[in-house]
CSV table of C-alpha atoms in Angstrom, one decimal:
chain,number,residue,atom,x,y,z
A,1,MET,CA,64.4,95.2,72.4
A,2,THR,CA,65.8,94.9,75.7
A,3,ALA,CA,65.6,98.6,77.8
A,4,SER,CA,69.8,97.4,78.3
A,5,ASP,CA,69.7,97.6,74.7
A,6,THR,CA,68.2,100.6,74.0
A,7,ARG,CA,70.1,102.6,76.2
A,8,ARG,CA,72.9,101.1,74.6
A,9,GLN,CA,72.5,103.0,71.4
A,10,TRP,CA,71.1,106.6,73.3
A,11,HIS,CA,73.5,109.1,72.5
A,12,PHE,CA,76.4,111.3,75.1
A,13,ASP,CA,73.3,114.5,75.4
A,14,THR,CA,70.9,110.8,76.4
A,15,LEU,CA,73.3,109.1,78.3
A,16,LYS,CA,73.7,112.0,80.6
A,17,VAL,CA,70.2,113.2,81.6
A,18,GLN,CA,69.1,109.3,81.6
A,19,ALA,CA,71.4,106.3,82.1
A,20,GLY,CA,71.7,105.0,85.3
A,21,TYR,CA,68.1,105.9,85.9
A,22,ASN,CA,65.1,103.4,85.8
A,23,ALA,CA,62.2,105.3,87.2
A,24,SER,CA,60.0,102.5,87.5
A,25,GLU,CA,62.6,101.7,90.2
A,26,HIS,CA,62.4,104.7,92.3
A,27,ASN,CA,57.9,104.9,91.9
A,28,HIS,CA,58.1,106.4,88.3
A,29,ALA,CA,59.9,109.5,89.7
A,30,VAL,CA,60.5,111.8,87.0
A,31,SER,CA,64.0,113.4,88.7
A,32,VAL,CA,66.4,111.2,90.1
A,33,PRO,CA,65.4,111.0,94.3
A,34,ILE,CA,67.3,112.3,97.4
A,35,TYR,CA,67.8,109.3,99.4
A,36,GLN,CA,68.1,111.6,102.3
A,37,THR,CA,68.5,108.2,105.2
A,38,THR,CA,71.7,107.1,107.2
A,39,ALA,CA,71.1,103.3,107.0
A,40,PHE,CA,68.5,101.2,104.5
A,41,ALA,CA,65.8,98.4,106.7
A,42,LEU,CA,66.9,94.8,106.8
A,43,GLU,CA,63.7,93.1,106.7
A,44,THR,CA,64.2,90.0,107.3
A,45,ALA,CA,67.3,87.4,108.7
A,46,ASP,CA,67.7,86.3,105.2
A,47,ARG,CA,68.7,89.6,103.6
A,48,ALA,CA,70.2,91.1,106.2
A,49,ASP,CA,73.0,87.9,105.6
A,50,ALA,CA,73.0,88.6,102.1
A,51,LEU,CA,73.8,92.6,102.3
A,52,PHE,CA,76.2,91.8,104.7
A,53,GLY,CA,77.6,88.9,102.7
A,54,PHE,CA,77.9,91.5,100.6
A,55,GLU,CA,75.5,88.8,98.0
A,56,SER,CA,73.3,92.1,96.9
A,57,ASP,CA,74.2,94.7,95.4
A,58,ASP,CA,70.7,96.4,97.4
A,59,ALA,CA,72.2,100.1,99.6
A,60,LEU,CA,72.8,99.4,103.6
A,61,TYR,CA,74.1,102.5,104.8
A,62,THR,CA,74.5,105.3,102.9
A,63,ARG,CA,78.3,105.4,103.5
A,64,MET,CA,79.1,102.4,101.7
A,65,GLY,CA,75.9,102.7,98.6
A,66,ASN,CA,72.5,105.4,98.1
A,67,PRO,CA,70.8,104.8,95.3
A,68,THR,CA,71.5,108.4,95.0
A,69,VAL,CA,74.6,107.9,94.4
A,70,ALA,CA,74.1,104.5,92.5
A,71,VAL,CA,73.1,106.7,89.8
A,72,LEU,CA,76.2,108.8,89.0
A,73,GLU,CA,78.0,106.1,89.3
A,74,GLN,CA,76.3,104.8,86.6
A,75,ARG,CA,75.6,107.8,84.7
A,76,VAL,CA,79.4,108.1,84.9
A,77,ALA,CA,80.0,104.9,84.4
A,78,ALA,CA,78.0,105.1,80.9
A,79,LEU,CA,79.0,107.8,79.7
A,80,HIS,CA,82.2,106.5,79.2
A,81,LYS,CA,81.4,103.3,78.2
A,82,ALA,CA,83.4,101.9,81.6
A,83,PRO,CA,82.5,98.5,83.5
A,84,SER,CA,81.6,100.4,86.5
A,85,ALA,CA,82.5,104.1,88.6
A,86,ILE,CA,82.5,105.2,92.1
A,87,ALA,CA,81.6,108.6,94.2
A,88,LEU,CA,83.7,110.1,96.7
A,89,ALA,CA,83.4,113.3,98.8
A,90,SER,CA,85.8,115.1,96.6
A,91,GLY,CA,87.4,115.0,93.5
A,92,MET,CA,90.8,115.1,96.0
A,93,ALA,CA,89.4,112.4,97.7
A,94,ALA,CA,89.1,110.4,93.9
A,95,VAL,CA,93.1,111.6,93.5
A,96,THR,CA,93.5,109.2,97.0
A,97,TYR,CA,92.1,106.7,96.0
A,98,ALA,CA,93.4,106.0,92.9
A,99,LEU,CA,96.9,106.6,93.8
A,100,PHE,CA,97.1,104.0,96.8
A,101,ASN,CA,95.0,101.5,95.7
A,102,ALA,CA,97.2,101.1,92.9
A,103,ALA,CA,100.4,102.0,95.2
A,104,GLY,CA,99.8,101.2,97.7
A,105,ARG,CA,102.8,101.9,100.9
A,106,GLY,CA,105.7,101.7,99.8
A,107,GLY,CA,105.1,101.8,96.0
A,108,ARG,CA,105.8,104.9,93.6
A,109,ILE,CA,104.1,107.0,91.2
A,110,LEU,CA,105.8,108.8,88.1
A,111,THR,CA,104.4,112.4,87.7
A,112,THR,CA,104.6,115.7,86.2
A,113,TYR,CA,104.8,119.8,87.8
A,114,ARG,CA,101.4,120.4,85.0
A,115,LEU,CA,98.5,120.0,88.2
A,116,TYR,CA,96.1,121.5,90.3
A,117,GLY,CA,97.1,123.1,92.8
A,118,GLY,CA,96.3,120.7,95.1
A,119,THR,CA,96.7,117.7,94.1
A,120,ALA,CA,100.3,119.4,93.8
A,121,ASP,CA,100.4,119.6,97.3
A,122,ALA,CA,98.8,116.3,98.3
A,123,PHE,CA,102.0,114.7,96.1
A,124,THR,CA,104.3,116.8,98.5
A,125,ASN,CA,102.9,117.3,101.5
A,126,ILE,CA,101.0,114.6,102.2
A,127,TYR,CA,101.2,111.3,100.5
A,128,PRO,CA,105.1,110.4,100.9
A,129,GLU,CA,104.0,111.0,104.7
A,130,LEU,CA,101.9,108.6,103.9
A,131,GLY,CA,104.2,105.8,102.3
A,132,LEU,CA,103.7,106.9,98.8
A,133,GLY,CA,106.7,107.7,97.1
A,134,VAL,CA,106.3,110.7,94.6
A,135,ASP,CA,108.8,110.9,91.3
A,136,LEU,CA,108.4,114.3,88.8
A,137,VAL,CA,109.5,113.9,84.9
A,138,GLU,CA,111.3,117.2,84.6
A,139,ASP,CA,110.3,116.6,80.5
A,140,ALA,CA,106.4,116.5,80.8
A,141,ASP,CA,106.4,116.1,76.5
A,142,SER,CA,108.9,113.6,76.5
A,143,ILE,CA,108.3,110.1,76.7
A,144,GLU,CA,111.8,109.1,76.8
A,145,ALA,CA,112.0,111.9,80.1
A,146,TRP,CA,108.9,109.7,81.0
A,147,GLU,CA,110.7,106.4,80.5
A,148,ARG,CA,113.6,107.2,82.6
A,149,GLY,CA,111.8,108.2,85.5
A,150,ILE,CA,110.3,105.0,85.8
A,151,THR,CA,111.9,102.8,88.8
A,152,PRO,CA,110.9,99.4,89.5
A,153,GLN,CA,109.2,101.1,93.2
A,154,THR,CA,106.3,102.8,90.4
A,155,ARG,CA,103.0,102.0,90.6
A,156,ALA,CA,101.5,104.1,88.2
A,157,LEU,CA,101.7,107.0,85.9
A,158,PHE,CA,99.5,110.2,86.8
A,159,VAL,CA,98.7,113.0,84.4
A,160,GLU,CA,96.0,115.5,83.2
A,161,SER,CA,95.0,115.2,80.0
A,162,VAL,CA,94.0,118.6,79.6
A,163,SER,CA,96.6,120.3,82.8
A,164,ASN,CA,94.3,122.8,85.7
A,165,PRO,CA,95.1,126.0,84.6
A,166,LEU,CA,98.5,125.9,82.1
A,167,THR,CA,96.0,123.7,79.6
A,168,ALA,CA,99.0,121.7,78.4
A,169,VAL,CA,98.2,118.6,76.4
A,170,ALA,CA,98.9,115.0,77.4
A,171,ASP,CA,99.8,112.3,74.6
A,172,LEU,CA,97.8,110.0,76.7
A,173,GLU,CA,98.1,106.9,73.6
A,174,ALA,CA,102.0,107.5,74.2
A,175,LEU,CA,101.9,107.4,78.0
A,176,THR,CA,99.2,104.2,78.0
A,177,GLN,CA,101.8,102.7,75.4
A,178,LEU,CA,104.4,102.9,78.1
A,179,ALA,CA,103.2,102.4,80.8
A,180,HIS,CA,101.3,99.0,79.7
A,181,ALA,CA,104.8,98.4,78.4
A,182,HIS,CA,106.5,98.3,82.1
A,183,ASN,CA,102.9,96.1,83.4
A,184,ILE,CA,101.6,99.7,84.9
A,185,ILE,CA,98.2,102.3,85.0
A,186,LEU,CA,97.9,105.1,83.4
A,187,ILE,CA,95.3,107.5,85.6
A,188,VAL,CA,94.2,110.7,84.1
A,189,ASP,CA,92.6,113.5,86.4
A,190,ASN,CA,90.3,114.2,82.7
A,191,THR,CA,88.3,117.0,85.3
A,192,LEU,CA,89.1,120.6,82.7
A,193,VAL,CA,87.3,118.3,79.1
A,194,THR,CA,84.8,116.0,80.7
A,195,PRO,CA,84.0,113.0,78.9
A,196,TYR,CA,82.2,115.1,75.9
A,197,LEU,CA,85.5,116.3,75.2
A,198,LEU,CA,87.7,113.7,75.4
A,199,ASN,CA,87.3,109.6,77.6
A,200,PRO,CA,90.8,109.3,78.2
A,201,LEU,CA,89.6,105.1,77.8
A,202,GLU,CA,89.4,105.5,74.4
A,203,TYR,CA,92.8,105.8,74.5
A,204,GLY,CA,94.0,103.1,76.2
A,205,ALA,CA,93.4,105.0,80.1
A,206,ASP,CA,93.6,102.2,82.7
A,207,VAL,CA,91.7,104.9,85.5
A,208,VAL,CA,89.6,108.3,85.1
A,209,VAL,CA,89.4,110.7,88.0
A,210,TYR,CA,86.7,113.9,88.2
A,211,SER,CA,86.1,117.0,90.5
A,212,ALA,CA,82.5,116.3,90.0
A,213,THR,CA,81.6,120.4,91.1
A,214,LYS,CA,83.8,121.0,87.9
A,215,ALA,CA,83.7,118.9,85.2
């Protein structure tokens, strides 16, 4: 049995403290080292070519990737049984990254008023200025209302699994079915409940975002 096979059998509490980290790759440090460096040595011309050609997963520049951050990404992915994760500077950066990758300039996001205040403010005052359209569903409990809100320009549905601060629970399974029926994706902010209580991917969601300082 390989190390990866063993990790696949770990329970949640073990994954949250062990996943994504192999001590033998970090001088056998028990705790994940904090790599406080801007850049990493190229060492040879061949290695430099591989790094700049994205043929190697080794760290090159902290803004692009850092071994400490990589452990966080792999651990979050393991907790969700997801293929990968991306760590960003803040929860709002994660929301923005997900939305703009889904819709880009000229696309639209269908969402609800049941959102964290910072997200709601961005939907109202920031994203439209950058070319991202936003539509609101008036009755967030009605799947029919969600369907009526979808337009040819809609690229994603965005909800909070349990909303902050109203604690309204979204019907993720129904929203996933609706989104996929229209060939769009469902993005879920799962900050309030964390993967310990709920994994949106198990209900068909396509992208999950968090504010890690609150999760």
